Short mmCIF file of C-alpha atoms in Angstrom, two decimals:
data_model
loop_
_atom_site.label_atom_id
_atom_site.label_comp_id
_atom_site.label_asym_id
_atom_site.label_seq_id
_atom_site.Cartn_x
_atom_site.Cartn_y
_atom_site.Cartn_z
CA MET A 10 42.59 121.40 122.65
CA ALA A 11 41.88 124.00 119.82
CA ARG A 12 39.13 125.11 119.40
CA ALA A 13 37.16 126.04 116.02
CA VAL A 14 33.78 128.69 115.25
CA VAL A 15 31.76 127.70 112.34
CA SER A 16 29.29 129.72 110.79
CA LEU A 17 26.62 129.18 108.07
CA PRO A 18 22.83 129.80 107.70
CA ALA A 19 20.93 126.38 109.28
CA THR A 20 18.21 127.25 106.46
CA VAL A 21 18.35 127.49 103.03
CA LYS A 22 16.73 127.85 99.64
CA ARG A 23 17.78 125.57 96.71
CA GLY A 24 20.47 127.74 94.45
CA GLU A 25 21.08 130.19 97.21
CA ILE A 26 24.65 130.78 97.66
CA VAL A 27 25.86 130.10 101.27
CA GLU A 28 28.63 132.10 102.88
CA ILE A 29 30.29 130.24 105.46
CA LYS A 30 33.17 131.50 108.21
CA THR A 31 35.78 129.75 109.87
CA LEU A 32 37.63 130.68 112.69
CA VAL A 33 40.67 128.36 113.60
CA GLN A 34 42.44 128.48 117.21
CA HIS A 35 45.91 128.39 116.62
CA ALA A 36 49.30 130.21 116.64
CA MET A 37 50.90 130.01 113.16
CA GLU A 38 54.78 130.25 114.28
CA THR A 39 56.48 131.26 111.29
CA GLY A 40 59.38 129.21 112.08
CA PHE A 41 61.55 132.44 111.15
CA ARG A 42 61.16 134.11 114.94
CA ARG A 43 64.01 133.18 117.44
CA THR A 44 64.01 133.66 121.09
CA GLN A 45 65.71 136.38 123.09
CA LEU A 46 68.44 134.19 123.47
CA GLY A 47 68.68 133.78 119.90
CA ILE A 48 67.11 129.71 119.82
CA ALA A 49 64.84 129.65 116.79
CA ILE A 50 61.53 128.78 117.28
CA PRO A 51 60.54 126.25 115.01
CA ARG A 52 57.54 126.14 112.78
CA ASP A 53 54.29 125.75 113.76
CA ILE A 54 51.41 125.82 111.54
CA ILE A 55 48.84 124.31 109.60
CA ARG A 56 49.43 123.36 106.30
CA LEU A 57 45.62 122.20 104.75
CA PHE A 58 42.12 123.34 105.52
CA VAL A 59 39.28 120.40 103.02
CA CYS A 60 35.38 121.77 103.23
CA THR A 61 33.51 118.92 102.49
CA TYR A 62 29.07 118.89 101.33
CA ASN A 63 28.14 115.79 101.64
CA GLY A 64 31.19 114.00 101.12
CA GLU A 65 32.08 116.23 98.16
CA GLU A 66 34.91 118.23 98.08
CA ILE A 67 33.98 121.90 97.66
CA PHE A 68 36.47 124.08 98.51
CA ARG A 69 40.46 123.71 99.74
CA ALA A 70 42.86 126.06 101.21
CA GLU A 71 46.78 125.92 101.74
CA PHE A 72 48.58 127.51 104.59
CA HIS A 73 51.64 129.40 104.95
CA PRO A 74 54.27 130.76 107.40
CA ALA A 75 52.98 134.72 107.48
CA ILE A 76 49.15 133.68 108.10
CA ALA A 77 48.14 135.83 111.00
CA ALA A 78 47.31 133.23 114.10
CA ASN A 79 43.88 131.83 114.32
CA PRO A 80 43.58 132.08 110.83
CA LEU A 81 39.99 133.43 109.70
CA LEU A 82 38.64 131.99 106.27
CA THR A 83 35.32 132.93 104.49
CA PHE A 84 33.86 131.14 101.45
CA THR A 85 30.96 130.62 99.53
CA THR A 86 29.19 127.55 97.99
CA VAL A 87 25.53 126.86 96.04
CA ALA A 88 23.40 125.18 98.31
CA THR A 89 22.50 121.86 96.39
CA GLU A 90 20.76 119.24 98.85
CA SER A 91 20.32 118.32 102.21
CA GLY A 92 23.22 117.07 104.92
CA SER A 93 26.47 117.48 106.46
CA ILE A 94 29.56 120.18 105.74
CA ALA A 95 32.72 119.38 107.04
CA PHE A 96 35.38 120.92 108.20
CA THR A 97 39.28 119.84 109.01
CA TRP A 98 42.42 121.44 109.92
CA THR A 99 45.02 119.79 109.91
CA GLY A 100 49.31 120.82 109.76
CA ASP A 101 52.59 120.47 111.50
CA LYS A 102 52.98 119.07 115.02
CA GLY A 103 50.24 116.39 113.68
CA PHE A 104 47.96 118.55 113.96
CA SER A 105 43.97 117.82 113.14
CA LEU A 106 40.83 118.91 114.31
CA THR A 107 37.70 117.85 112.42
CA GLU A 108 34.14 120.06 112.80
CA SER A 109 30.70 119.87 110.86
CA ALA A 110 27.09 121.38 110.88
CA ARG A 111 24.09 120.66 109.44
CA ILE A 112 22.74 122.20 106.46
CA THR A 113 18.72 122.10 105.79
CA VAL A 114 17.90 123.13 101.15
CA GLU A 115 14.41 123.55 100.85
CA MET B 29 45.52 139.00 106.57
CA SER B 30 48.31 140.60 108.82
CA ALA B 31 51.11 139.02 110.48
CA ARG B 32 52.83 142.03 111.80
CA ARG B 33 54.21 140.34 115.15
CA GLY B 34 55.40 141.54 118.75
CA GLY B 35 57.92 144.83 117.16
CA ARG B 36 57.97 148.25 118.43
CA PRO B 37 54.76 148.50 120.69
CA LEU B 38 54.30 152.50 118.99
CA PRO B 39 56.01 152.94 115.73
CA ALA B 40 58.48 155.31 115.38
CA LEU B 41 57.35 157.38 118.53
CA ALA B 42 60.18 159.70 119.26
CA ALA B 43 60.32 160.85 114.76
CA ALA B 44 56.17 161.39 115.10
CA CYS B 45 56.05 163.30 118.85
CA VAL B 46 58.63 165.48 117.09
CA VAL B 47 55.95 165.92 113.52
CA LEU B 48 53.32 166.13 116.44
CA GLY B 49 55.80 169.35 117.91
CA PHE B 50 53.76 168.83 122.20
CA THR B 51 54.50 171.51 123.50
CA GLN B 52 51.41 172.58 125.91
CA ALA B 53 52.37 172.20 129.38
CA ALA B 54 48.75 173.14 131.12
CA PRO B 55 47.17 169.85 131.69
CA ALA B 56 44.29 169.57 128.83
CA ALA B 57 40.46 169.76 129.99
CA GLU B 58 38.55 166.41 130.03
CA ILE B 59 36.68 165.35 126.74
CA PRO B 60 32.84 166.65 127.44
CA SER B 61 30.77 163.52 127.10
CA ALA B 62 29.41 163.74 123.83
CA GLU B 63 32.69 163.86 122.23
CA ARG B 64 33.37 161.04 124.05
CA ARG B 65 34.11 157.99 121.11
CA SER B 66 35.49 154.44 121.52
CA GLY B 67 38.20 152.97 119.68
CA TYR B 68 36.54 151.15 118.07
CA GLU B 69 35.17 154.50 115.82
CA PHE B 70 38.52 154.66 114.90
CA MET B 71 38.55 151.40 113.40
CA SER B 72 38.78 150.40 109.46
CA ARG B 73 35.38 149.38 108.12
CA GLU B 74 36.82 145.60 107.89
CA THR B 75 38.09 145.90 111.73
CA ARG B 76 35.10 147.04 112.62
CA ALA B 77 32.98 144.05 111.12
CA MET B 78 35.37 141.63 112.57
CA GLN B 79 34.55 143.03 115.81
CA ASP B 80 30.65 142.97 115.33
CA ASP B 81 30.37 139.35 113.80
CA ASP B 82 30.89 136.90 116.65
CA ALA B 83 31.88 134.07 113.71
CA THR B 84 34.61 136.53 112.54
CA ASN B 85 35.86 138.24 116.26
CA PRO B 86 39.20 135.59 117.16
CA ALA B 87 38.38 136.98 120.85
CA VAL B 88 35.15 134.05 120.78
CA LEU B 89 37.80 131.58 120.79
CA TRP B 90 38.75 132.31 124.37
CA LEU B 91 35.00 133.11 125.34
CA LEU B 92 35.05 129.26 124.87
CA ASP B 93 38.20 128.65 126.85
CA GLY B 94 36.22 130.74 129.43
CA GLU B 95 32.90 129.18 129.61
CA ALA B 96 34.86 125.94 130.40
CA LEU B 97 37.06 127.21 133.13
CA TRP B 98 33.12 128.57 134.53
CA ASN B 99 31.97 125.22 135.19
CA ARG B 100 34.89 123.34 135.82
CA LYS B 101 35.51 121.96 139.23
CA ASP B 102 39.21 123.62 140.49
CA GLY B 103 41.10 123.96 143.72
CA ALA B 104 41.28 122.15 147.19
CA ALA B 105 37.44 123.41 147.41
CA GLY B 106 36.66 121.51 144.40
CA ARG B 107 34.29 123.98 143.39
CA ALA B 108 33.59 126.01 140.00
CA CYS B 109 32.62 129.25 139.76
CA ALA B 110 29.62 128.78 138.39
CA ASP B 111 28.65 126.07 141.63
CA CYS B 112 28.77 129.91 143.80
CA HIS B 113 27.73 132.61 141.30
CA GLY B 114 25.39 130.03 138.69
CA ASN B 115 24.89 131.64 135.47
CA ALA B 116 27.11 134.05 133.90
CA ARG B 117 25.01 135.37 132.01
CA ALA B 118 22.43 136.43 134.54
CA SER B 119 25.23 136.83 137.59
CA MET B 120 27.91 138.08 136.65
CA LYS B 121 25.87 140.57 134.15
CA GLY B 122 27.55 144.46 134.50
CA ALA B 123 30.28 143.01 136.97
CA ALA B 124 32.87 144.34 134.33
CA ALA B 125 31.60 148.04 134.09
CA ARG B 126 32.16 148.23 137.78
CA HIS B 127 35.43 147.49 138.23
CA PRO B 128 37.97 147.96 139.45
CA ALA B 129 35.91 148.25 142.42
CA TRP B 130 36.46 148.62 146.03
CA ASP B 131 37.54 145.27 148.29
CA ALA B 132 38.14 145.52 151.65
CA ALA B 133 40.26 142.57 152.32
CA ALA B 134 43.01 144.32 149.77
CA GLY B 135 41.57 147.66 151.16
CA ARG B 136 41.74 149.22 147.68
CA PRO B 137 39.90 148.85 144.09
CA VAL B 138 41.10 145.92 142.10
CA ASN B 139 40.67 145.11 138.77
CA LEU B 140 38.47 142.47 137.26
CA GLU B 141 40.92 140.10 136.72
CA GLN B 142 42.33 140.99 141.19
CA ARG B 143 38.63 140.22 142.02
CA ILE B 144 38.81 136.68 139.45
CA ASN B 145 42.09 135.40 141.23
CA ALA B 146 40.29 136.14 144.93
CA CYS B 147 37.58 134.16 144.55
CA ARG B 148 40.30 131.20 142.63
CA ALA B 149 42.80 131.67 145.81
CA GLY B 150 39.71 132.26 149.20
CA ARG B 151 36.69 130.52 147.37
CA GLN B 152 38.26 127.69 144.92
CA GLN B 153 41.31 127.33 147.40
CA ALA B 154 43.15 126.69 144.18
CA ALA B 155 46.63 128.81 142.79
CA PRO B 156 46.20 132.49 141.44
CA LEU B 157 45.98 132.71 137.84
CA ALA B 158 49.56 134.06 136.01
CA TYR B 159 48.95 137.91 134.87
CA GLU B 160 48.05 137.57 130.48
CA SER B 161 48.01 133.78 131.28
CA ARG B 162 45.41 132.10 128.50
CA ASP B 163 43.16 130.99 131.79
CA LEU B 164 43.16 133.80 133.37
CA LEU B 165 42.27 136.23 129.68
CA ALA B 166 39.32 133.35 128.54
CA LEU B 167 37.96 133.85 132.47
CA THR B 168 37.95 137.65 132.08
CA ALA B 169 36.75 137.82 128.51
CA TYR B 170 33.60 135.43 129.27
CA VAL B 171 33.09 137.31 132.97
CA ALA B 172 33.63 140.96 130.81
CA ARG B 173 31.38 139.55 128.24
CA GLN B 174 27.83 139.29 129.81
CA SER B 175 28.22 143.70 130.85
CA ARG B 176 28.62 144.14 127.15
CA GLY B 177 26.60 147.13 126.27
CA MET B 178 25.97 148.17 129.41
CA PRO B 179 26.96 151.45 130.34
CA VAL B 180 30.03 151.78 132.53
CA ASP B 181 29.47 152.78 135.64
CA ILE B 182 32.27 153.29 138.25
CA ALA B 183 30.84 154.27 141.33
CA ILE B 184 33.10 156.91 143.54
CA ASP B 185 32.99 157.71 147.46
CA LYS B 186 35.72 158.96 150.12
CA ARG B 187 37.43 154.99 149.84
CA THR B 188 38.08 155.05 146.40
CA LYS B 189 38.25 158.71 145.66
CA PRO B 190 42.17 158.76 146.57
CA PHE B 191 42.69 156.21 144.01
CA LEU B 192 41.13 157.70 141.17
CA ASP B 193 42.87 161.20 142.01
CA ALA B 194 46.39 159.06 142.23
CA GLY B 195 45.58 157.39 138.72
CA ARG B 196 44.71 160.98 137.40
CA ASP B 197 48.09 162.05 138.19
CA THR B 198 49.52 159.62 136.64
CA PHE B 199 47.41 160.33 133.84
CA MET B 200 48.07 163.85 133.72
CA ARG B 201 52.32 163.65 134.61
CA ARG B 202 55.00 164.03 131.99
CA GLN B 203 56.94 161.02 132.64
CA GLY B 204 59.71 158.96 130.44
CA GLN B 205 62.83 159.77 127.83
CA LEU B 206 60.32 161.71 125.93
CA ASN B 207 58.60 163.57 128.31
CA LEU B 208 54.95 162.79 127.64
CA ALA B 209 51.51 162.23 129.36
CA CYS B 210 48.92 160.34 128.44
CA THR B 211 46.62 163.46 128.08
CA GLN B 212 48.79 164.85 125.46
CA CYS B 213 48.06 162.45 123.23
CA HIS B 214 44.95 160.86 124.54
CA ASP B 215 43.19 164.30 125.38
CA GLU B 216 44.23 166.49 123.01
CA LEU B 217 45.29 165.10 119.73
CA TRP B 218 42.69 162.19 120.06
CA GLY B 219 42.20 161.25 115.90
CA ARG B 220 45.23 162.73 114.55
CA LYS B 221 48.02 159.92 113.18
CA LEU B 222 50.53 158.54 115.12
CA ALA B 223 52.72 157.07 112.22
CA GLY B 224 50.38 154.96 111.00
CA SER B 225 47.87 154.70 113.89
CA THR B 226 44.86 156.80 114.83
CA ILE B 227 45.04 157.99 118.26
CA PRO B 228 42.44 157.21 119.81
CA GLN B 229 41.06 158.36 123.18
CA ALA B 230 42.42 155.58 125.30
CA HIS B 231 38.45 154.38 126.52
CA PRO B 232 39.08 151.27 128.26
CA THR B 233 35.55 149.67 126.99
CA GLY B 234 36.75 146.73 125.44
CA TYR B 235 39.21 144.74 127.33
CA PRO B 236 40.44 142.04 127.29
CA LEU B 237 40.33 142.27 123.09
CA TYR B 238 42.25 140.80 121.05
CA ARG B 239 44.34 142.68 118.83
CA LEU B 240 45.62 142.38 115.48
CA GLU B 241 48.87 143.06 115.97
CA TRP B 242 49.66 140.71 119.35
CA GLN B 243 48.13 138.29 117.65
CA GLY B 244 46.40 137.49 120.63
CA LEU B 245 43.78 138.48 123.11
CA GLY B 246 45.35 140.96 125.67
CA SER B 247 44.32 142.86 128.89
CA LEU B 248 43.86 146.83 129.36
CA GLN B 249 47.28 146.78 131.62
CA ARG B 250 49.53 145.22 128.22
CA ARG B 251 47.62 148.03 126.42
CA LEU B 252 49.36 150.57 128.66
CA ARG B 253 52.45 148.45 128.74
CA ASN B 254 53.10 149.18 125.07
CA CYS B 255 52.14 153.00 125.24
CA LEU B 256 54.72 153.37 128.56
CA THR B 257 57.52 151.61 126.82
CA GLY B 258 56.25 153.91 123.72
CA MET B 259 56.74 156.96 125.92
CA ARG B 260 60.26 155.40 127.11
CA ALA B 261 58.54 155.11 130.99
CA GLU B 262 59.47 152.05 132.46
CA PRO B 263 56.11 150.48 132.89
CA TYR B 264 55.07 148.85 135.78
CA PRO B 265 54.83 145.04 136.68
CA PHE B 266 51.19 143.69 135.80
CA GLY B 267 48.80 143.97 138.97
CA ALA B 268 51.07 147.10 140.28
CA PRO B 269 48.46 149.74 142.40
CA GLU B 270 49.76 152.11 139.72
CA PHE B 271 48.37 150.05 136.83
CA VAL B 272 45.09 149.36 139.32
CA ASP B 273 44.81 153.13 140.00
CA LEU B 274 45.28 154.36 135.87
CA GLU B 275 42.90 151.99 135.25
CA LEU B 276 40.24 153.24 137.11
CA TYR B 277 40.78 156.71 136.15
CA LEU B 278 40.53 155.12 132.43
CA MET B 279 36.89 153.61 133.60
CA TRP B 280 35.88 156.58 135.57
CA ARG B 281 36.78 158.64 132.38
CA ALA B 282 34.41 156.70 129.89
CA ARG B 283 31.57 156.72 132.48
CA GLY B 284 28.41 156.08 130.78
CA MET B 285 30.14 154.67 127.63
CA LYS B 286 28.82 151.34 126.24
CA MET B 287 31.35 147.85 127.51
CA GLU B 288 32.08 146.07 123.79
CA SER B 289 34.24 143.33 125.83
CA PRO B 290 36.10 140.90 123.59
CA ALA B 291 36.64 144.27 121.33
CA VAL B 292 38.89 144.00 118.51
CA ARG B 293 41.81 146.72 117.99
CA PRO B 294 44.58 147.24 115.13
#
């Protein structure tokens, strides 16, 4: 099973800019490679990443071939209220992975 | 983010060697301990930052797998690593820093992968894991992680000395179609450029590590295969005694340096 690691501060002040880092395990097979016998290796990539903050979408990224394996994303948001930040990666071959983290805003 | 895959292990090596002009005949002296530098110090600021932060070092994904394997019962004995060794943070502290280490049953030094496989076969009664398999890399990285920050501590005695000498010989010997020796690049020309890469001193302190070019985790022997094919010498098979002797020499050569497994390299 694929793994993901997300990191963000657990506690922040209201209005503060929060840096979020996400790392996900995925081969990101481009679809352009062939085996040594010349057989094409089918594309198998993550297509979409979505991040929601208490249910509201705050960040999304579309992925394409030639993005490195085990994609690492860093982005920011503004701390508005305590709650849950959810992360979803979806892609080829039915790939789907969800992770979430709590954040406390003081 | 880079998307280089596979490819040639040492790009444009032949041409670069002509430019560097290898002439030396006598073996170079060992690098004085005050001048020893980990491959980390030759990396860009960005790659160093990637290694330093567990939130961005992709090897963390393998560490999580390794921890799960450590706690999973396996083999005919139905035992987990943890059943005998308990918490790896305590029991495996320093284990990677002293491998390759003498193994009485094998009658020679064994590296960390071989030691783990010896426990799998002998103690768990499970099939040994293949070299470079995801599971062996994950377990090795997890065990090696427990030595991070500790000094390399290789014990050389009467039993291990002949193997150390054999490893040193391999390091000093010219080989392959380019007639190069490891020492020429790694003792004499470290810090200079080979095509786009800075030649490091070849310290094995970060393995297994995440190499951006590999897009994944790999062992020290995989790295050594890259250098050997770059020299157009025939690489030894994974687990070959020649490789373990070379590992022993490299670890001894890096004695006292800090372990940084699992590291990141370009």
